[in-house]
Tab-separated table of C-alpha atoms and ligand atoms in Angstrom:
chain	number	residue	atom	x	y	z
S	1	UNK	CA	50.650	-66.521	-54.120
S	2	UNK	CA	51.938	-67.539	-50.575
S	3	UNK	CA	55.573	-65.844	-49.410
S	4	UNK	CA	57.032	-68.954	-49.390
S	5	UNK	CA	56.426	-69.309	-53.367
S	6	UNK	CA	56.779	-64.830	-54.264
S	7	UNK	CA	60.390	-66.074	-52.665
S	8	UNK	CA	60.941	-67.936	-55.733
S	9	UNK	CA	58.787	-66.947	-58.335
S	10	UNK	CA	57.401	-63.501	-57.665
S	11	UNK	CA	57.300	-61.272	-60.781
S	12	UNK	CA	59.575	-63.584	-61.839
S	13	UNK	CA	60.012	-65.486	-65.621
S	14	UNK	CA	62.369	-67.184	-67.301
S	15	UNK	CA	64.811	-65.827	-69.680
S	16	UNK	CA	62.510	-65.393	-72.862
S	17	UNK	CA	65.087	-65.851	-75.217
S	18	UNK	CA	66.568	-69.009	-73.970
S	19	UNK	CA	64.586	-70.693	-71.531
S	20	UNK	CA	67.198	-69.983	-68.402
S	21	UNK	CA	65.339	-70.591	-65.302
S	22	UNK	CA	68.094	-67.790	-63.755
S	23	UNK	CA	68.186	-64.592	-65.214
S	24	UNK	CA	71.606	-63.995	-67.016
S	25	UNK	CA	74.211	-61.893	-65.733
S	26	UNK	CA	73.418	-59.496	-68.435
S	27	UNK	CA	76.961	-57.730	-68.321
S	28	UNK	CA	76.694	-54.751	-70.365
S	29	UNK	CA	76.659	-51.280	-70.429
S	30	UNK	CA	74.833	-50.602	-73.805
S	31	UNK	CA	71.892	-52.307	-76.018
S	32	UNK	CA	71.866	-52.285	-79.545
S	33	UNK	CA	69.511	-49.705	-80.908
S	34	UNK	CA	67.761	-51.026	-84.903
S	35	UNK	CA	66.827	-46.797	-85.710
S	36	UNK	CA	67.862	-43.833	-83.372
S	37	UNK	CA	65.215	-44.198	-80.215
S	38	UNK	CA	64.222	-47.721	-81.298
S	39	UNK	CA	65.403	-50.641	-78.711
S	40	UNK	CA	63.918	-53.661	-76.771
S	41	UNK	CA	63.422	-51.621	-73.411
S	42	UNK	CA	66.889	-50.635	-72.557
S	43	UNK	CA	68.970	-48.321	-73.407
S	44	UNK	CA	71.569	-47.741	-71.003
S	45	UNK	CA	72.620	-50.046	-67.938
S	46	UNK	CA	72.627	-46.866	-65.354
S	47	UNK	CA	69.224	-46.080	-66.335
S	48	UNK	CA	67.774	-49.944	-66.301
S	49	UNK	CA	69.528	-53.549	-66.746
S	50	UNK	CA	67.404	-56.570	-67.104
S	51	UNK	CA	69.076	-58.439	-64.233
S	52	UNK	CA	68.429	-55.666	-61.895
S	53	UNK	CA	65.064	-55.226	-63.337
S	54	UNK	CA	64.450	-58.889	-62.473
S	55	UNK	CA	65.661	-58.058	-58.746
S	56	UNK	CA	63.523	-55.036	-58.426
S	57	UNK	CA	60.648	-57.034	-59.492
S	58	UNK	CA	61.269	-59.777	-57.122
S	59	UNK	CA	61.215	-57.265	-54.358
S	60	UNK	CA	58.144	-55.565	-55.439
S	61	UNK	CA	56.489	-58.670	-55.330
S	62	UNK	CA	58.011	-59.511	-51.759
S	63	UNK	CA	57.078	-56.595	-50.038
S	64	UNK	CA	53.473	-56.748	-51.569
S	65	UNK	CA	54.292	-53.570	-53.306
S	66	UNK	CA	54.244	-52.327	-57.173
S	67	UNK	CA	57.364	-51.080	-57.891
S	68	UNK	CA	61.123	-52.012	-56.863
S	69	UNK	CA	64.369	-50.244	-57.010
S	70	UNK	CA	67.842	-51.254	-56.300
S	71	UNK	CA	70.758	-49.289	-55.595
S	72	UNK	CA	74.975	-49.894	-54.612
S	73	UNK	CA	73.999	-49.478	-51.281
S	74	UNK	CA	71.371	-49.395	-48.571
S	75	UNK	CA	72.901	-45.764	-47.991
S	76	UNK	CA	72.809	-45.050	-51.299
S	77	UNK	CA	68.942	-46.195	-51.275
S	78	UNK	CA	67.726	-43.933	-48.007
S	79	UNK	CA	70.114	-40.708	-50.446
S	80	UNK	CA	67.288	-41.545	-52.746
S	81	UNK	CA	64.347	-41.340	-50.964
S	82	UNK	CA	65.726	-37.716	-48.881
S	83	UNK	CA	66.201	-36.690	-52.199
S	84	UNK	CA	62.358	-36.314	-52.627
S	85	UNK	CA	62.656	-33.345	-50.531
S	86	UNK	CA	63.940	-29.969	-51.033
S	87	UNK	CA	65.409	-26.816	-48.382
S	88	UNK	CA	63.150	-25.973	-45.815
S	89	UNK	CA	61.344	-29.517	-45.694
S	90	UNK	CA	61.609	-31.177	-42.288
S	91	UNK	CA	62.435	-35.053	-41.514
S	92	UNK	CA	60.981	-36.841	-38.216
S	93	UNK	CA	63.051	-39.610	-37.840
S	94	UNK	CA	63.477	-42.097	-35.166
S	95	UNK	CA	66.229	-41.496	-32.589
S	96	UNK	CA	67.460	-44.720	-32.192
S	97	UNK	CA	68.886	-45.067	-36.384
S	98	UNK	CA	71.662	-46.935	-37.740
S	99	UNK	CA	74.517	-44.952	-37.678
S	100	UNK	CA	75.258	-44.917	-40.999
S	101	UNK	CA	71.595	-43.239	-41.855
S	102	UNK	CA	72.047	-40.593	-39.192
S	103	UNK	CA	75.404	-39.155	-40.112
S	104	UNK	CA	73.838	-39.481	-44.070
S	105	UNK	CA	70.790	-37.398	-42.042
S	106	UNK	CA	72.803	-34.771	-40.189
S	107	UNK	CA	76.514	-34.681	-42.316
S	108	UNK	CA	75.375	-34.555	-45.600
S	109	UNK	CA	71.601	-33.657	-45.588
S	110	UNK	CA	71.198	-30.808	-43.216
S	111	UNK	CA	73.977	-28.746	-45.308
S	112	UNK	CA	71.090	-28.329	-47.932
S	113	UNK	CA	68.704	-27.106	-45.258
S	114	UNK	CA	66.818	-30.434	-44.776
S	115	UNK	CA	65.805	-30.078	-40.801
S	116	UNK	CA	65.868	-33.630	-38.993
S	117	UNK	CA	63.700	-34.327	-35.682
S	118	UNK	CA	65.346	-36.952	-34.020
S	119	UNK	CA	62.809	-38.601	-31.711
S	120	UNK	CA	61.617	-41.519	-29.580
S	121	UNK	CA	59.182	-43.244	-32.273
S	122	UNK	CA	58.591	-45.675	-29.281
S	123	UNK	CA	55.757	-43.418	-28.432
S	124	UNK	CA	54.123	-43.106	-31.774
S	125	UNK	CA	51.993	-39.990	-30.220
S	126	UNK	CA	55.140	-37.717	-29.974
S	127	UNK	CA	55.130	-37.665	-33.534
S	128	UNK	CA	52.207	-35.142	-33.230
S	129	UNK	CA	54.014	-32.835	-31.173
S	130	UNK	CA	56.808	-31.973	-34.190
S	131	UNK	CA	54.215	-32.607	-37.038
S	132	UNK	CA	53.801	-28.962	-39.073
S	133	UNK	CA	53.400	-27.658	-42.611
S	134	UNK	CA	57.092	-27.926	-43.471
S	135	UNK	CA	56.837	-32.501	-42.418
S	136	UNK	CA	57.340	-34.571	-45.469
S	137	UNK	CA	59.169	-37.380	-44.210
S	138	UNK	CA	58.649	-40.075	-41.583
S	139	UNK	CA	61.667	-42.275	-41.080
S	140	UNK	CA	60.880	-45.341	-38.846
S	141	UNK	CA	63.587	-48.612	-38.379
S	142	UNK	CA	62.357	-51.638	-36.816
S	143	UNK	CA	63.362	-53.488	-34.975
S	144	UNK	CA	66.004	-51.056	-33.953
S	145	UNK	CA	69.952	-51.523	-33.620
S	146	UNK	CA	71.593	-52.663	-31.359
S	147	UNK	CA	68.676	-52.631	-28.497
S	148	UNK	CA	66.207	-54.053	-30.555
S	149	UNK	CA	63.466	-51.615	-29.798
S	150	UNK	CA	60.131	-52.107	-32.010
S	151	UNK	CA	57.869	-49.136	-33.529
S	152	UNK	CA	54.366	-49.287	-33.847
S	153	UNK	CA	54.656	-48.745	-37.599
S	154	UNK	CA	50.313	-48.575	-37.951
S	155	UNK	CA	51.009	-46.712	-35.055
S	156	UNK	CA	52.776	-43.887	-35.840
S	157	UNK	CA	51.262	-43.913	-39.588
S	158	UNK	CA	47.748	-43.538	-37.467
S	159	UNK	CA	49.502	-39.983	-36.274
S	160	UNK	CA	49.118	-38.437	-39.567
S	161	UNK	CA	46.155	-38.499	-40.733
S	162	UNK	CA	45.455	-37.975	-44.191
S	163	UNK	CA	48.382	-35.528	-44.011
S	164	UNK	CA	50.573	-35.852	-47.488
S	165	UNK	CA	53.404	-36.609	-45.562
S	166	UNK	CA	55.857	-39.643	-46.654
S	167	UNK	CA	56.435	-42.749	-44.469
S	168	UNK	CA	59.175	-44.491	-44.957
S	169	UNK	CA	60.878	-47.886	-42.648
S	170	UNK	CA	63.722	-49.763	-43.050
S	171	UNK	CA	62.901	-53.017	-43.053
S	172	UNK	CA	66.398	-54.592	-42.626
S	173	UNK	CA	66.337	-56.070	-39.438
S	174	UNK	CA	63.018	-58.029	-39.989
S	175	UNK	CA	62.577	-58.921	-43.620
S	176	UNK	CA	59.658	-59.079	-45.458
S	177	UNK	CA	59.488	-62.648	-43.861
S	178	UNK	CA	58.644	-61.318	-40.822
S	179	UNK	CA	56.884	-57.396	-41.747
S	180	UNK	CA	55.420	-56.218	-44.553
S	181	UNK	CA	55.202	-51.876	-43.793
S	182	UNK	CA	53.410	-51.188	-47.256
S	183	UNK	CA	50.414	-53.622	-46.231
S	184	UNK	CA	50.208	-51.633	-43.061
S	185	UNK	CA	50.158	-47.975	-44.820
S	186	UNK	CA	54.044	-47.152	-45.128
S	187	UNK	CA	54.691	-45.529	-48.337
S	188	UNK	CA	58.216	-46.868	-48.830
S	189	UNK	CA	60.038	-50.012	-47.375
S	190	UNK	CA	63.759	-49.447	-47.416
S	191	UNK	CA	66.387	-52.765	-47.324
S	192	UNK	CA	70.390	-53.209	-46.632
S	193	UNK	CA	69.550	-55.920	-49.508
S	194	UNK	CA	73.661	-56.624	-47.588
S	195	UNK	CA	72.371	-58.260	-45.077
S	196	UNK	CA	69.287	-60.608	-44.929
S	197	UNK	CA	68.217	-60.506	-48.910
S	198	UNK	CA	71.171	-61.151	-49.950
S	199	UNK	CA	72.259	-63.346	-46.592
S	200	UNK	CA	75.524	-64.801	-47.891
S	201	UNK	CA	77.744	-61.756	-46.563
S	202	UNK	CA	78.994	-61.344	-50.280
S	203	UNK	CA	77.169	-57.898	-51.386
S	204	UNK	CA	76.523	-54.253	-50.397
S	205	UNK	CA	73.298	-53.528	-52.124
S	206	UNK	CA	69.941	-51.304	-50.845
S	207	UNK	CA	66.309	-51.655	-52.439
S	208	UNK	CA	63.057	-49.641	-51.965
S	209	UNK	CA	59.624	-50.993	-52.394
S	210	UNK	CA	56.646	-48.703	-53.432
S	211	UNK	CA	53.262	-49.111	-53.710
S	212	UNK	CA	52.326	-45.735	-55.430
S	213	UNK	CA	53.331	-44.723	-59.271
S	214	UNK	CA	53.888	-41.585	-58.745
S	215	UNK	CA	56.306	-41.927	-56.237
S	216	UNK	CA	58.048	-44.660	-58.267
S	217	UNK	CA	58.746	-42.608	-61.111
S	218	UNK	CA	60.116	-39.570	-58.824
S	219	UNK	CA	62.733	-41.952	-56.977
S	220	UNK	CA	63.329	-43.775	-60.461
S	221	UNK	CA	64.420	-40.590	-61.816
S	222	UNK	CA	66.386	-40.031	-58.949
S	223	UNK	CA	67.837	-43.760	-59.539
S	224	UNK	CA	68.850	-42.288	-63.137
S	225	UNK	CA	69.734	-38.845	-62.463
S	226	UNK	CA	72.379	-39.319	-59.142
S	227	UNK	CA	73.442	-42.654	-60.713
S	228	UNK	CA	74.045	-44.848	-57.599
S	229	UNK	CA	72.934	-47.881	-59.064
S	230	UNK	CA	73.930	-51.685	-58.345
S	231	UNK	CA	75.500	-54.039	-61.137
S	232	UNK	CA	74.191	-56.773	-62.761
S	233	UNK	CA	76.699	-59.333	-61.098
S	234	UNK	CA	75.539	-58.088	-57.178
S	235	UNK	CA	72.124	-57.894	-58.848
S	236	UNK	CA	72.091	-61.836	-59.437
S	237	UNK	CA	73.463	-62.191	-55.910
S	238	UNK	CA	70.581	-60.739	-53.966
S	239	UNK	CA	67.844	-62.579	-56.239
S	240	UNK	CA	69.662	-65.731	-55.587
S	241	UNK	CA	69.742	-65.063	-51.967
S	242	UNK	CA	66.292	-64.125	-52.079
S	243	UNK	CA	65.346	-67.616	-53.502
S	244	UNK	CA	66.031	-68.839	-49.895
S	245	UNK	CA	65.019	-65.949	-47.318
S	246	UNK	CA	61.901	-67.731	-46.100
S	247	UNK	CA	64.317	-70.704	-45.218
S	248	UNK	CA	66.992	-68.974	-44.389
S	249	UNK	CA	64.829	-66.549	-41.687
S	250	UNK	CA	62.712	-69.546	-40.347
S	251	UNK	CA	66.150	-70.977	-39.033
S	252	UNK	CA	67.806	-67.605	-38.194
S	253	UNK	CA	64.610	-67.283	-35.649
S	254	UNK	CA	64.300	-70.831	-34.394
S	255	UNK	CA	68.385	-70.356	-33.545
S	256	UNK	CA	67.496	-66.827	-32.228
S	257	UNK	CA	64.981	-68.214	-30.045
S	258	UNK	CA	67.079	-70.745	-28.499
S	259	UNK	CA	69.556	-68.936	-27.489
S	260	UNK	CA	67.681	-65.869	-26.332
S	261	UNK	CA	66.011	-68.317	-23.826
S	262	UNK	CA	69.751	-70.126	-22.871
S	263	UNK	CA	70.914	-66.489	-22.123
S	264	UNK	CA	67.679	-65.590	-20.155
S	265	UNK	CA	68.863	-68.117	-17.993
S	266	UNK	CA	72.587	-67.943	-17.813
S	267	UNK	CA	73.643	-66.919	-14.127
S	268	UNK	CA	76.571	-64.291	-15.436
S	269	UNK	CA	73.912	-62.600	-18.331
S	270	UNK	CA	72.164	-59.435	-16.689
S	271	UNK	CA	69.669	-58.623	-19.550
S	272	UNK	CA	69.161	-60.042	-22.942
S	273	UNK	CA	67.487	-58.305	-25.554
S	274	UNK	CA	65.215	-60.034	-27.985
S	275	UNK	CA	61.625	-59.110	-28.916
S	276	UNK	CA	59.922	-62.348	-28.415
S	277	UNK	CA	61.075	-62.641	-24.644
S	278	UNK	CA	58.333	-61.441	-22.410
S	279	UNK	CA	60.933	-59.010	-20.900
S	280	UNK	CA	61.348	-57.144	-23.811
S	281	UNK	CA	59.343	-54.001	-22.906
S	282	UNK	CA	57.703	-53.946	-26.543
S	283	UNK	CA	57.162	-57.440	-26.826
S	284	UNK	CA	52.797	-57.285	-27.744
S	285	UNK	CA	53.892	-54.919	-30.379
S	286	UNK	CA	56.786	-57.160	-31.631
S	287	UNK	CA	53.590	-59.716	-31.912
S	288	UNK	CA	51.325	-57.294	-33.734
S	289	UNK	CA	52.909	-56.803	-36.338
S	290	UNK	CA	56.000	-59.397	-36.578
S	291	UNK	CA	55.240	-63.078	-37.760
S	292	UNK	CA	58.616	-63.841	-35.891
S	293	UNK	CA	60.910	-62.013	-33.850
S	294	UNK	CA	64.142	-62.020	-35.879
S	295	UNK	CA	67.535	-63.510	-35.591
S	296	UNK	CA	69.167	-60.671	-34.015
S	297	UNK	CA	69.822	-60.002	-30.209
S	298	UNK	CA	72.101	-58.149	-27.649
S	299	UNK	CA	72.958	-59.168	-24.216
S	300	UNK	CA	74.653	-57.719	-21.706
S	301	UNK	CA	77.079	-59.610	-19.031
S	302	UNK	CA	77.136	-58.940	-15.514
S	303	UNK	CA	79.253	-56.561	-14.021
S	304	UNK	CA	78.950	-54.301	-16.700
S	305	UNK	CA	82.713	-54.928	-17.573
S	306	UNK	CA	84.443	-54.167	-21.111
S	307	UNK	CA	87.317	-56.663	-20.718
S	308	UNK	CA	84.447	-59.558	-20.016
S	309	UNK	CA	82.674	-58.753	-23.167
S	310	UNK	CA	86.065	-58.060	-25.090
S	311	UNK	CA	87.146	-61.550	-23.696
S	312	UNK	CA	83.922	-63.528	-24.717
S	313	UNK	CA	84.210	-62.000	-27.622
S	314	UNK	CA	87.547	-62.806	-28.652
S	315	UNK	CA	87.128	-66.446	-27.630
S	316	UNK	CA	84.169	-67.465	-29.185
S	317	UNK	CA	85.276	-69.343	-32.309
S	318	UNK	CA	82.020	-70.058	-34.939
S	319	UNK	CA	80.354	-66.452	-34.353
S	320	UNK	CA	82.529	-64.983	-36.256
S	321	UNK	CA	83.763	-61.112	-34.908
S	322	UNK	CA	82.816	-58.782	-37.834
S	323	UNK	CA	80.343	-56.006	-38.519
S	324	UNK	CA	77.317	-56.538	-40.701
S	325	UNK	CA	74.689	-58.793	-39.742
S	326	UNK	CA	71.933	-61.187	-41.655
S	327	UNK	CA	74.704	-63.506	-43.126
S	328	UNK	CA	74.171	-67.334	-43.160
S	329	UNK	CA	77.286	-67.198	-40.898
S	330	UNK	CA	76.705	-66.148	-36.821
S	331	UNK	CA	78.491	-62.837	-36.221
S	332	UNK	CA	78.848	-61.126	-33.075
S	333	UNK	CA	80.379	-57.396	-32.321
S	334	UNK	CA	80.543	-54.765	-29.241
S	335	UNK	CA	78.247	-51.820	-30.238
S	336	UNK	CA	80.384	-49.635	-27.966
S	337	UNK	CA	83.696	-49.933	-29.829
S	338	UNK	CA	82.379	-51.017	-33.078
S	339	UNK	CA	78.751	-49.817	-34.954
S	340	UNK	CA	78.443	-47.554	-31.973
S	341	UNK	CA	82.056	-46.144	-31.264
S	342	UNK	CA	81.613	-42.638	-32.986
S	343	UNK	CA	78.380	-41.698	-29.922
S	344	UNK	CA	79.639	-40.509	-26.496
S	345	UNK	CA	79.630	-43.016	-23.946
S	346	UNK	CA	77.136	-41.070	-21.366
S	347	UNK	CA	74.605	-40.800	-24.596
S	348	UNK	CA	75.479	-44.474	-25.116
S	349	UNK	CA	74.741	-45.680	-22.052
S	350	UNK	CA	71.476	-43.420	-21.851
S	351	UNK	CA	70.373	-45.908	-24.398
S	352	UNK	CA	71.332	-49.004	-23.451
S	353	UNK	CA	74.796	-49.467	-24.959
S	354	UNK	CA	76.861	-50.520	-22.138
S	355	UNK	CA	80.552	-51.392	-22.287
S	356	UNK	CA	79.909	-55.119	-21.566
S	357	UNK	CA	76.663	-54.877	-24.437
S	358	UNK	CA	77.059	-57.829	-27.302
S	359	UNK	CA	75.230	-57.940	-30.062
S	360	UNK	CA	74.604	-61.228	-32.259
S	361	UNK	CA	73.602	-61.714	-35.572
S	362	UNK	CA	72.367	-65.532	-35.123
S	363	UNK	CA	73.036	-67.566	-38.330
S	364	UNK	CA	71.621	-71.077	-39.084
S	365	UNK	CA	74.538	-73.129	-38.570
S	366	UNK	CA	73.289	-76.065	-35.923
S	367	UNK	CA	72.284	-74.541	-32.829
S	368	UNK	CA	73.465	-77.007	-30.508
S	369	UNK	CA	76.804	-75.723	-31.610
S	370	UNK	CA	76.076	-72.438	-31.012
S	371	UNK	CA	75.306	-72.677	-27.820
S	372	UNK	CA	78.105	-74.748	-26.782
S	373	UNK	CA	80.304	-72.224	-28.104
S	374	UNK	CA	78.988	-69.156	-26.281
S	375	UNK	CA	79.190	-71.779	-23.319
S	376	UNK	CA	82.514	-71.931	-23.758
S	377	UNK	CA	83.416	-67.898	-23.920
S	378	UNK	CA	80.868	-66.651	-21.365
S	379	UNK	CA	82.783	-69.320	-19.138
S	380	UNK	CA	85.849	-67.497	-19.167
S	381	UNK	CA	84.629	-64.462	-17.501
M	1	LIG	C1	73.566	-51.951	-42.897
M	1	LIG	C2	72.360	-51.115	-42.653
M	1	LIG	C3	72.098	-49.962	-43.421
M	1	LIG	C4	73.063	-49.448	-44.474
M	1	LIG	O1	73.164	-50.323	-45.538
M	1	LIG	P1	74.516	-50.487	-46.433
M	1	LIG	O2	74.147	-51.553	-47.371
M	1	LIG	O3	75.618	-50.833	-45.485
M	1	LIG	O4	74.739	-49.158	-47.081
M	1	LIG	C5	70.925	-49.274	-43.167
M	1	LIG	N1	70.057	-49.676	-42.219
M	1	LIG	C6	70.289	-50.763	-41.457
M	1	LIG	C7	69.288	-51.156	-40.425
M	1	LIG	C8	71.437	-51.518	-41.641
M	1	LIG	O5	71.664	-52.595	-40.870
């Protein structure tokens, strides 16, 4: 089956007891047991709900994996997966995270011992030089937020041989759409399902895909056991969105693409950063192992001022200023004082994160619109 069809009907069947082509909203806690231990599959809806097991299944089947699990967050999913580990284990994780993972990484994880290497994954061969008999975990995000840097994710899975040593990437940026990590050798793919799966702005969800049964069964138990599971209502949300991701992304990158190259050219934009312009410093990899480039991108205005970006931001009027990203709806924020506030500014500039940096989350409204409206704002200054 083609992606464009696993969208819609991957692992997927109608409701077996009435025919609904949507799974019900099956909005229950309990299931009816006929003798103690004797019941149609579930039990309990923390430990499995058939309209998250119909989400889980459709992700399986997008990622090109086996097994699918969904939690009440992406956060909540990447606590899953660190949960594998145990005191003493060690964590090489890329350097340039989203925020939220690295102060789950270094606020709540290294209390229990858990030692992080936070590296530049850009070079996959650096990986080598903090590998040892205490690595478990490889944590790789690509494209990566807000400077949109790509990892070789074959790569850096190349730098560990046969080593049992996880890999894990988040796959939130790009989409299965656009990479598919477990068909290149990652061991788990990790989704904000709030951003592009669901792609209506109107859930916080996470999922992991897994190839391996073993490893399914530890982080379902894990699921079960720490109990951070989505419901069946944001559960029907995310499938539904999923219905349309392959449309949905084909537009976000068509937009993205458009107005990468009307930035490129725009006399007040210094640099813009997207991973299909030639410019972008990773670009060949980008085309390796991308079948598009995404729908986000950052630019940054000449001049380097904050009260230029603050003022194109606050006059652009259908990119809407808000934090998240992957909606149907363009948003646009300022890393510096937003995502990216909580980092000092000499380490934020180090990487890119300038005071007059925007980022855009390009939605598939009609880009001619678009355009004129960023026009309009980057006029001002
Ligand atoms: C939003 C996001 C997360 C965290 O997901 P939540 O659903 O907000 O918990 C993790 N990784 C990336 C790349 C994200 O954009």
């Amino acid at each position: 089956m083609k992606f464009n069809t696993k969208t819609i009907h991957g692992n997927q069947q109608h409701d077996p007891s009435t025919g609904a082509v949507m799974p019900p909203i099956y909005q229950t806690s309990t299931y009816a047991q006929s003798s103690p231990g004797q019941h149609k599959g579930y039990e309990y809806s923390r430990s499995g709900n058939p309209t998250r097991t119909a989400l889980e299944n459709a992700i399986a089947s997008l990622e090109g994996g086996e097994f699918g699990l969904a939690f009440a967050s992406g956060l909540a999913a990447i606590d899953a997966v660190v949960k594998l580990l145990k005191p003493g284990d060690e964590v090489i994780a890329t350097n340039d995270l989203y925020g939220g993972t690295y102060r789950l990484f270094t606020q709540v994880f290294e209390k229990y011992q858990i030692k992080f290497h936070f590296v530049n994954l850009s070079d996959a061969s650096i990986v080598k030089k903090y590998l040892n008999k205490n690595t478990k975990l490889i944590w790789i995000e690509t494209p990566t937020n807000p400077m949109l840097h790509i990892i070789d994710i074959k790569a850096v899975i190349d730098q560990i041989g046969n080593k049992d040593i996880l890999v894990a990437v988040d796959n939130t940026f790009a989409t299965p759409y656009l990479q598919q990590p477990l068909l290149m050798g990652a061991d788990i793919v990790m989704h904000s399902a709030t951003k592009y799966l669901g792609g209506h702005s109107d859930v916080v969800m996470g999922v992991l895909a897994v190839h391996d049964k073993d490893l399914a069964d530890k982080l379902y138990f894990i699921q079960n056991a720490s109990g951070a599971v989505c419901g069946p209502m944001d559960s029907f949300l995310v499938l539904r969105g999923i219905k349309t991701l392959h449309v949905r992304m084909q537009r976000h990158v068509e937009n993205a693409t458009q107005i990468a190259h009307y930035l490129e050219k725009h006399p007040k934009i210094d640099k813009v950063y997207w991973p299909g312009l030639a410019s972008h410093p990773n670009h060949d990899i980008a085309q390796k192992q991308m079948k598009g480039f995404g729908g986000m991108l950052s630019f940054q205005i000449k001049g380097n001022s904050k009260d230029d970006a603050v003022k194109v931001l606050e006059n652009l009027t259908i990119f809407t200023l808000a934090e998240s990203l992957g909606g149907v709806e363009s948003l646009c924020g300022h890393p510096a004082s937003m995502t990216h506030a909580s980092i000092p500014k000499v380490e934020r500039e180090k990487s890119g994160i300038t005071d007059s940096l925007i980022r855009l989350s390009v939605g598939i409204e009609d880009v001619t619109d678009l355009i004129k409206d960023l026009e309009t704002a980057i006029g001002l200054v």
